[in-house]
């Protein structure tokens, strides 16, 4: 009798925990998906649906005019190509440089390594706005430790409004969120048994060949994690991108200038109604177009992403 009551109590606990988990999952899914669903609903609405009291999510008049407007204003296809090239380029170089740095911190013991790694952790904690002005001034008057003025007769280089700031910061493991990537690689390399390296050293391999032939192939989960994080964060970055680039057509600059460009377009039309709600609708459509490639990317790589997160130093 007592055993039956205990079993019944345990079943009630399992059932209650299942309901709680279900409610939490539904609630989190709603919080994440609601903005996307709202933007999709807004993007396919006609202007007449904006003032209809019966229209909430499903419009009465479906239209693709908002997409056409946003694509035209953002010069979407060229912007998409430029953003993909920039994000891919910085992602590959950031992953390579951070992998080297992470391996050095994990396996190569040298004087001051702990202090340098503390600086890496500090880059994760310090907001980037605190170092924006010195970075901007260094890139505006780039001298490469005084070497460039010696070669050019005292003139420095202005690297702003080009891809060079992204290239240099990516190659030197100073790009966006690079401190986090170095930490991920360090944690993963520390988890690989030292006997693997010692066996390579016995066979005559040096540090470089051991890293490239032994350690790096075993670091595929961390590489996938860093590649995906770096690509998505660079794609969505507006802080550094709008600082370094002013005229190049990438998603961040086009989204930031979308309200201004839309206002100019509406002012140029004699019969166009400059409705603020319509302007907001086109802006939401532009945001949807900006995140759409990332959603498509996630649909294809979600399995690899989850597996790589589980096997990196982020957990455990």
mmCIF file of C-alpha atoms in Angstrom:
data_model
loop_
_atom_site.group_PDB
_atom_site.id
_atom_site.type_symbol
_atom_site.label_atom_id
_atom_site.label_comp_id
_atom_site.label_asym_id
_atom_site.label_seq_id
_atom_site.Cartn_x
_atom_site.Cartn_y
_atom_site.Cartn_z
ATOM 1 C CA UNK A 1 0.000 0.000 0.000
ATOM 2 C CA UNK A 2 2.782 2.416 0.964
ATOM 3 C CA UNK A 3 4.752 1.399 -2.138
ATOM 4 C CA UNK A 4 1.750 2.124 -4.345
ATOM 5 C CA UNK A 5 1.401 5.564 -2.791
ATOM 6 C CA UNK A 6 5.108 6.291 -3.350
ATOM 7 C CA UNK A 7 4.874 5.196 -6.963
ATOM 8 C CA UNK A 8 1.808 7.336 -7.426
ATOM 9 C CA UNK A 9 3.627 10.297 -5.850
ATOM 10 C CA UNK A 10 6.630 9.813 -8.132
ATOM 11 C CA UNK A 11 4.382 9.635 -11.174
ATOM 12 C CA UNK A 12 2.681 12.855 -10.086
ATOM 13 C CA UNK A 13 6.104 14.526 -9.713
ATOM 14 C CA UNK A 14 7.214 13.379 -13.171
ATOM 15 C CA UNK A 15 3.952 14.551 -14.690
ATOM 16 C CA UNK A 16 4.195 17.932 -12.954
ATOM 17 C CA UNK A 17 7.819 18.382 -14.084
ATOM 18 C CA UNK A 18 6.824 17.491 -17.651
ATOM 19 C CA UNK A 19 4.110 20.158 -17.608
ATOM 20 C CA UNK A 20 6.530 22.756 -16.189
ATOM 21 C CA UNK A 21 9.113 21.991 -18.880
ATOM 22 C CA UNK A 22 6.456 22.183 -21.575
ATOM 23 C CA UNK A 23 5.272 25.573 -20.335
ATOM 24 C CA UNK A 24 8.855 26.876 -20.183
ATOM 25 C CA UNK A 25 9.660 25.645 -23.690
ATOM 26 C CA UNK A 26 6.462 27.149 -25.126
ATOM 27 C CA UNK A 27 7.103 30.438 -23.326
ATOM 28 C CA UNK A 28 10.725 30.701 -24.498
ATOM 29 C CA UNK A 29 9.746 29.728 -28.037
ATOM 30 C CA UNK A 30 7.084 32.424 -28.056
ATOM 31 C CA UNK A 31 9.544 35.064 -26.828
ATOM 32 C CA UNK A 32 12.043 34.105 -29.544
ATOM 33 C CA UNK A 33 9.633 33.567 -32.441
ATOM 34 C CA UNK A 34 7.142 36.369 -31.763
ATOM 35 C CA UNK A 35 9.289 39.209 -33.196
ATOM 36 C CA UNK A 36 10.032 37.183 -36.331
ATOM 37 C CA UNK A 37 6.382 36.237 -36.821
ATOM 38 C CA UNK A 38 5.363 39.851 -36.308
ATOM 39 C CA UNK A 39 7.865 41.081 -38.915
ATOM 40 C CA UNK A 40 6.742 38.444 -41.423
ATOM 41 C CA UNK A 41 3.134 39.488 -40.868
ATOM 42 C CA UNK A 42 4.039 43.151 -41.289
ATOM 43 C CA UNK A 43 6.093 42.516 -44.419
ATOM 44 C CA UNK A 44 3.213 40.916 -46.329
ATOM 45 C CA UNK A 45 0.577 43.485 -45.305
ATOM 46 C CA UNK A 46 -0.860 46.079 -47.583
ATOM 47 C CA UNK A 47 -1.060 49.685 -46.380
ATOM 48 C CA UNK A 48 -4.823 49.310 -46.068
ATOM 49 C CA UNK A 49 -4.340 46.588 -43.427
ATOM 50 C CA UNK A 50 -2.440 48.939 -41.137
ATOM 51 C CA UNK A 51 -5.644 50.681 -40.079
ATOM 52 C CA UNK A 52 -7.971 47.690 -40.178
ATOM 53 C CA UNK A 53 -9.142 46.824 -36.641
ATOM 54 C CA UNK A 54 -9.701 43.160 -37.561
ATOM 55 C CA UNK A 55 -6.171 42.543 -38.881
ATOM 56 C CA UNK A 56 -3.670 41.315 -36.299
ATOM 57 C CA UNK A 57 -1.299 38.786 -37.844
ATOM 58 C CA UNK A 58 -3.033 37.513 -40.985
ATOM 59 C CA UNK A 59 -3.560 40.380 -43.449
ATOM 60 C CA UNK A 60 -6.632 40.744 -45.613
ATOM 61 C CA UNK A 61 -4.597 41.936 -48.604
ATOM 62 C CA UNK A 62 -1.392 40.031 -49.242
ATOM 63 C CA UNK A 63 1.288 41.971 -51.080
ATOM 64 C CA UNK A 64 5.007 41.825 -51.857
ATOM 65 C CA UNK A 65 5.330 45.557 -52.419
ATOM 66 C CA UNK A 66 7.092 46.019 -49.095
ATOM 67 C CA UNK A 67 9.784 43.543 -50.144
ATOM 68 C CA UNK A 68 10.195 45.320 -53.471
ATOM 69 C CA UNK A 69 10.524 48.673 -51.719
ATOM 70 C CA UNK A 70 13.074 47.384 -49.197
ATOM 71 C CA UNK A 71 15.106 45.525 -51.830
ATOM 72 C CA UNK A 72 15.240 48.620 -54.001
ATOM 73 C CA UNK A 73 16.154 51.026 -51.190
ATOM 74 C CA UNK A 74 18.792 48.738 -49.652
ATOM 75 C CA UNK A 75 20.226 47.668 -53.020
ATOM 76 C CA UNK A 76 19.728 44.283 -51.432
ATOM 77 C CA UNK A 77 21.543 41.868 -53.728
ATOM 78 C CA UNK A 78 24.763 43.873 -53.857
ATOM 79 C CA UNK A 79 24.518 44.461 -50.116
ATOM 80 C CA UNK A 80 23.959 40.762 -49.516
ATOM 81 C CA UNK A 81 27.053 39.846 -51.541
ATOM 82 C CA UNK A 82 29.243 42.450 -49.827
ATOM 83 C CA UNK A 83 28.088 41.382 -46.364
ATOM 84 C CA UNK A 84 28.671 37.710 -47.150
ATOM 85 C CA UNK A 85 32.193 38.408 -48.434
ATOM 86 C CA UNK A 86 33.058 40.567 -45.409
ATOM 87 C CA UNK A 87 31.628 38.109 -42.889
ATOM 88 C CA UNK A 88 33.259 35.078 -44.535
ATOM 89 C CA UNK A 89 36.636 36.774 -44.812
ATOM 90 C CA UNK A 90 36.723 37.940 -41.202
ATOM 91 C CA UNK A 91 35.340 34.611 -39.964
ATOM 92 C CA UNK A 92 38.073 32.516 -41.571
ATOM 93 C CA UNK A 93 40.910 34.806 -40.483
ATOM 94 C CA UNK A 94 39.512 35.191 -36.961
ATOM 95 C CA UNK A 95 39.149 31.425 -36.518
ATOM 96 C CA UNK A 96 42.727 30.847 -37.707
ATOM 97 C CA UNK A 97 44.341 33.521 -35.529
ATOM 98 C CA UNK A 98 42.286 32.646 -32.443
ATOM 99 C CA UNK A 99 43.105 28.954 -32.868
ATOM 100 C CA UNK A 100 46.827 29.779 -32.828
ATOM 101 C CA UNK A 101 46.401 31.984 -29.770
ATOM 102 C CA UNK A 102 44.222 29.454 -27.957
ATOM 103 C CA UNK A 103 46.749 26.672 -28.575
ATOM 104 C CA UNK A 104 49.580 28.861 -27.295
ATOM 105 C CA UNK A 105 47.728 29.639 -24.077
ATOM 106 C CA UNK A 106 46.721 26.004 -23.592
ATOM 107 C CA UNK A 107 50.000 24.220 -24.306
ATOM 108 C CA UNK A 108 52.941 26.643 -24.588
ATOM 109 C CA UNK A 109 54.022 27.812 -21.160
ATOM 110 C CA UNK A 110 56.019 31.017 -21.256
ATOM 111 C CA UNK A 111 56.720 33.850 -18.869
ATOM 112 C CA UNK A 112 53.726 36.128 -18.491
ATOM 113 C CA UNK A 113 51.281 33.778 -20.245
ATOM 114 C CA UNK A 114 48.783 33.939 -17.383
ATOM 115 C CA UNK A 115 48.969 37.727 -17.380
ATOM 116 C CA UNK A 116 48.377 37.842 -21.134
ATOM 117 C CA UNK A 117 45.445 35.455 -20.828
ATOM 118 C CA UNK A 118 44.030 37.714 -18.136
ATOM 119 C CA UNK A 119 44.163 40.483 -20.737
ATOM 120 C CA UNK A 120 42.230 38.254 -23.130
ATOM 121 C CA UNK A 121 39.537 37.723 -20.518
ATOM 122 C CA UNK A 122 39.519 41.473 -19.920
ATOM 123 C CA UNK A 123 38.642 42.079 -23.585
ATOM 124 C CA UNK A 124 35.506 39.996 -23.034
ATOM 125 C CA UNK A 125 34.466 42.048 -20.020
ATOM 126 C CA UNK A 126 35.368 45.562 -21.190
ATOM 127 C CA UNK A 127 32.738 47.208 -23.444
ATOM 128 C CA UNK A 128 34.129 48.016 -26.909
ATOM 129 C CA UNK A 129 32.929 51.603 -26.623
ATOM 130 C CA UNK A 130 35.691 52.315 -24.099
ATOM 131 C CA UNK A 131 38.429 51.754 -26.693
ATOM 132 C CA UNK A 132 36.590 53.076 -29.734
ATOM 133 C CA UNK A 133 38.362 56.450 -29.895
ATOM 134 C CA UNK A 134 41.964 55.120 -29.785
ATOM 135 C CA UNK A 135 41.107 52.411 -32.315
ATOM 136 C CA UNK A 136 39.502 54.979 -34.602
ATOM 137 C CA UNK A 137 42.476 57.341 -34.360
ATOM 138 C CA UNK A 138 44.986 54.547 -34.968
ATOM 139 C CA UNK A 139 43.147 53.402 -38.076
ATOM 140 C CA UNK A 140 42.652 56.937 -39.341
ATOM 141 C CA UNK A 141 46.381 57.657 -39.026
ATOM 142 C CA UNK A 142 47.850 54.187 -39.412
ATOM 143 C CA UNK A 143 51.640 54.211 -39.117
ATOM 144 C CA UNK A 144 52.522 50.559 -38.286
ATOM 145 C CA UNK A 145 54.772 51.564 -35.387
ATOM 146 C CA UNK A 146 56.219 54.437 -37.401
ATOM 147 C CA UNK A 147 57.364 52.342 -40.372
ATOM 148 C CA UNK A 148 54.865 53.665 -42.927
ATOM 149 C CA UNK A 149 55.847 57.371 -42.521
ATOM 150 C CA UNK A 150 59.488 56.333 -43.121
ATOM 151 C CA UNK A 151 58.514 54.802 -46.446
ATOM 152 C CA UNK A 152 56.020 57.457 -47.547
ATOM 153 C CA UNK A 153 57.883 60.583 -46.495
ATOM 154 C CA UNK A 154 56.013 61.277 -43.270
ATOM 155 C CA UNK A 155 52.507 60.421 -44.445
ATOM 156 C CA UNK A 156 50.270 57.962 -42.631
ATOM 157 C CA UNK A 157 47.551 55.782 -44.105
ATOM 158 C CA UNK A 158 43.824 56.245 -43.600
ATOM 159 C CA UNK A 159 42.383 52.737 -43.391
ATOM 160 C CA UNK A 160 38.829 53.819 -42.662
ATOM 161 C CA UNK A 161 36.069 53.191 -45.186
ATOM 162 C CA UNK A 162 37.828 50.017 -46.335
ATOM 163 C CA UNK A 163 38.050 46.366 -45.357
ATOM 164 C CA UNK A 164 41.570 46.775 -43.944
ATOM 165 C CA UNK A 165 40.450 47.388 -40.335
ATOM 166 C CA UNK A 166 38.571 44.083 -40.395
ATOM 167 C CA UNK A 167 41.504 42.272 -42.012
ATOM 168 C CA UNK A 168 44.098 43.577 -39.562
ATOM 169 C CA UNK A 169 41.996 42.971 -36.456
ATOM 170 C CA UNK A 170 41.054 39.480 -37.646
ATOM 171 C CA UNK A 171 44.643 38.461 -38.450
ATOM 172 C CA UNK A 172 45.851 39.649 -35.048
ATOM 173 C CA UNK A 173 42.998 38.009 -33.050
ATOM 174 C CA UNK A 174 41.574 41.408 -32.069
ATOM 175 C CA UNK A 175 38.339 41.272 -34.007
ATOM 176 C CA UNK A 176 34.797 41.286 -32.670
ATOM 177 C CA UNK A 177 34.444 38.814 -29.738
ATOM 178 C CA UNK A 178 37.955 37.439 -30.398
ATOM 179 C CA UNK A 179 38.605 37.075 -26.665
ATOM 180 C CA UNK A 180 35.704 34.638 -26.374
ATOM 181 C CA UNK A 181 36.978 32.604 -29.335
ATOM 182 C CA UNK A 182 40.469 32.363 -27.826
ATOM 183 C CA UNK A 183 38.899 31.164 -24.579
ATOM 184 C CA UNK A 184 36.895 28.487 -26.436
ATOM 185 C CA UNK A 185 39.983 27.171 -28.241
ATOM 186 C CA UNK A 186 42.071 27.240 -25.078
ATOM 187 C CA UNK A 187 39.509 25.243 -23.120
ATOM 188 C CA UNK A 188 39.199 22.685 -25.900
ATOM 189 C CA UNK A 189 42.945 22.210 -26.404
ATOM 190 C CA UNK A 190 43.427 21.800 -22.662
ATOM 191 C CA UNK A 191 40.972 18.903 -22.773
ATOM 192 C CA UNK A 192 43.058 16.961 -25.315
ATOM 193 C CA UNK A 193 45.404 14.464 -23.563
ATOM 194 C CA UNK A 194 49.057 15.522 -23.527
ATOM 195 C CA UNK A 195 50.063 12.026 -24.558
ATOM 196 C CA UNK A 196 48.828 12.818 -28.058
ATOM 197 C CA UNK A 197 51.312 15.669 -28.382
ATOM 198 C CA UNK A 198 54.108 13.726 -26.715
ATOM 199 C CA UNK A 199 53.676 10.916 -29.233
ATOM 200 C CA UNK A 200 53.968 13.443 -32.066
ATOM 201 C CA UNK A 201 57.101 14.957 -30.498
ATOM 202 C CA UNK A 202 58.665 11.503 -30.211
ATOM 203 C CA UNK A 203 58.028 10.967 -33.922
ATOM 204 C CA UNK A 204 59.982 14.133 -34.642
ATOM 205 C CA UNK A 205 57.141 16.587 -35.162
ATOM 206 C CA UNK A 206 57.658 20.177 -34.118
ATOM 207 C CA UNK A 207 55.196 22.523 -32.443
ATOM 208 C CA UNK A 208 53.831 23.825 -35.745
ATOM 209 C CA UNK A 209 53.346 20.447 -37.390
ATOM 210 C CA UNK A 210 51.843 19.035 -34.183
ATOM 211 C CA UNK A 211 49.339 21.850 -34.086
ATOM 212 C CA UNK A 212 48.411 21.587 -37.771
ATOM 213 C CA UNK A 213 48.389 17.804 -38.122
ATOM 214 C CA UNK A 214 47.338 16.577 -34.672
ATOM 215 C CA UNK A 215 45.624 19.248 -32.608
ATOM 216 C CA UNK A 216 43.728 21.187 -35.259
ATOM 217 C CA UNK A 217 41.977 18.143 -36.832
ATOM 218 C CA UNK A 218 40.795 17.162 -33.337
ATOM 219 C CA UNK A 219 39.442 20.662 -32.737
ATOM 220 C CA UNK A 220 36.662 20.460 -35.344
ATOM 221 C CA UNK A 221 33.870 21.047 -32.775
ATOM 222 C CA UNK A 222 35.482 24.238 -31.481
ATOM 223 C CA UNK A 223 36.264 25.379 -35.033
ATOM 224 C CA UNK A 224 32.619 24.947 -36.052
ATOM 225 C CA UNK A 225 31.475 26.846 -32.968
ATOM 226 C CA UNK A 226 33.840 29.756 -33.579
ATOM 227 C CA UNK A 227 33.030 29.883 -37.303
ATOM 228 C CA UNK A 228 29.297 30.109 -36.676
ATOM 229 C CA UNK A 229 29.571 32.608 -33.807
ATOM 230 C CA UNK A 230 32.003 34.792 -35.730
ATOM 231 C CA UNK A 231 29.949 34.769 -38.927
ATOM 232 C CA UNK A 232 26.669 35.618 -37.207
ATOM 233 C CA UNK A 233 28.133 38.318 -34.967
ATOM 234 C CA UNK A 234 29.988 39.951 -37.839
ATOM 235 C CA UNK A 235 26.828 39.837 -39.965
ATOM 236 C CA UNK A 236 24.785 41.505 -37.233
ATOM 237 C CA UNK A 237 27.471 43.921 -36.066
ATOM 238 C CA UNK A 238 26.550 47.552 -36.390
ATOM 239 C CA UNK A 239 28.989 49.134 -33.933
ATOM 240 C CA UNK A 240 32.329 48.477 -35.645
ATOM 241 C CA UNK A 241 30.895 48.202 -39.147
ATOM 242 C CA UNK A 242 29.300 51.638 -39.116
ATOM 243 C CA UNK A 243 32.509 53.011 -37.556
ATOM 244 C CA UNK A 244 34.937 51.513 -40.072
ATOM 245 C CA UNK A 245 32.712 51.683 -43.163
ATOM 246 C CA UNK A 246 30.762 54.722 -44.262
ATOM 247 C CA UNK A 247 30.123 54.239 -47.974
ATOM 248 C CA UNK A 248 30.355 50.467 -48.478
ATOM 249 C CA UNK A 249 27.029 48.697 -48.888
ATOM 250 C CA UNK A 250 26.734 46.103 -46.128
ATOM 251 C CA UNK A 251 23.717 45.118 -44.064
ATOM 252 C CA UNK A 252 24.562 47.182 -41.001
ATOM 253 C CA UNK A 253 25.131 50.435 -42.880
ATOM 254 C CA UNK A 254 22.137 49.888 -45.137
ATOM 255 C CA UNK A 255 19.824 49.166 -42.203
ATOM 256 C CA UNK A 256 21.053 52.214 -40.300
ATOM 257 C CA UNK A 257 20.460 54.439 -43.333
ATOM 258 C CA UNK A 258 17.192 52.768 -44.375
ATOM 259 C CA UNK A 259 14.878 55.297 -42.622
ATOM 260 C CA UNK A 260 16.756 58.213 -44.185
ATOM 261 C CA UNK A 261 16.779 56.673 -47.674
ATOM 262 C CA UNK A 262 13.111 55.766 -47.370
ATOM 263 C CA UNK A 263 12.232 59.317 -46.368
ATOM 264 C CA UNK A 264 14.112 60.684 -49.372
ATOM 265 C CA UNK A 265 12.258 58.275 -51.645
ATOM 266 C CA UNK A 266 8.883 59.283 -50.237
ATOM 267 C CA UNK A 267 9.692 62.978 -50.491
ATOM 268 C CA UNK A 268 10.645 62.498 -54.139
ATOM 269 C CA UNK A 269 7.200 61.156 -55.041
ATOM 270 C CA UNK A 270 4.503 63.736 -55.615
ATOM 271 C CA UNK A 271 1.610 61.448 -54.775
ATOM 272 C CA UNK A 272 3.248 59.202 -52.216
ATOM 273 C CA UNK A 273 1.793 59.381 -48.750
ATOM 274 C CA UNK A 274 4.578 59.816 -46.189
ATOM 275 C CA UNK A 275 2.827 57.703 -43.603
ATOM 276 C CA UNK A 276 5.051 56.966 -40.550
ATOM 277 C CA UNK A 277 3.341 53.598 -40.113
ATOM 278 C CA UNK A 278 4.101 52.711 -43.719
ATOM 279 C CA UNK A 279 7.732 53.767 -43.204
ATOM 280 C CA UNK A 280 7.919 51.523 -40.146
ATOM 281 C CA UNK A 281 6.459 48.670 -42.176
ATOM 282 C CA UNK A 282 9.160 48.980 -44.851
ATOM 283 C CA UNK A 283 11.841 49.181 -42.163
ATOM 284 C CA UNK A 284 10.572 45.963 -40.572
ATOM 285 C CA UNK A 285 10.685 44.339 -44.004
ATOM 286 C CA UNK A 286 14.310 45.446 -44.398
ATOM 287 C CA UNK A 287 15.194 43.946 -41.016
ATOM 288 C CA UNK A 288 13.492 40.702 -42.037
ATOM 289 C CA UNK A 289 15.531 40.601 -45.251
ATOM 290 C CA UNK A 290 18.708 41.157 -43.226
ATOM 291 C CA UNK A 291 18.120 38.238 -40.845
ATOM 292 C CA UNK A 292 16.642 35.887 -43.441
ATOM 293 C CA UNK A 293 20.039 34.540 -44.668
ATOM 294 C CA UNK A 294 21.012 33.741 -41.070
ATOM 295 C CA UNK A 295 17.770 31.842 -40.501
ATOM 296 C CA UNK A 296 18.378 29.834 -43.660
ATOM 297 C CA UNK A 297 21.970 29.167 -42.575
ATOM 298 C CA UNK A 298 20.833 27.943 -39.177
ATOM 299 C CA UNK A 299 18.353 25.517 -40.724
ATOM 300 C CA UNK A 300 21.236 23.776 -42.499
ATOM 301 C CA UNK A 301 23.853 23.804 -39.726
ATOM 302 C CA UNK A 302 21.793 23.529 -36.546
ATOM 303 C CA UNK A 303 22.754 19.884 -35.943
ATOM 304 C CA UNK A 304 26.469 20.571 -36.312
ATOM 305 C CA UNK A 305 26.128 23.698 -34.189
ATOM 306 C CA UNK A 306 24.464 21.894 -31.276
ATOM 307 C CA UNK A 307 26.974 19.026 -31.413
ATOM 308 C CA UNK A 308 29.920 21.412 -31.485
ATOM 309 C CA UNK A 309 28.589 23.436 -28.540
ATOM 310 C CA UNK A 310 28.267 20.266 -26.477
ATOM 311 C CA UNK A 311 31.862 19.233 -27.185
ATOM 312 C CA UNK A 312 33.618 22.573 -26.666
ATOM 313 C CA UNK A 313 34.810 24.209 -23.477
ATOM 314 C CA UNK A 314 31.639 26.296 -23.217
ATOM 315 C CA UNK A 315 30.001 23.543 -21.180
ATOM 316 C CA UNK A 316 31.552 21.358 -18.514
#
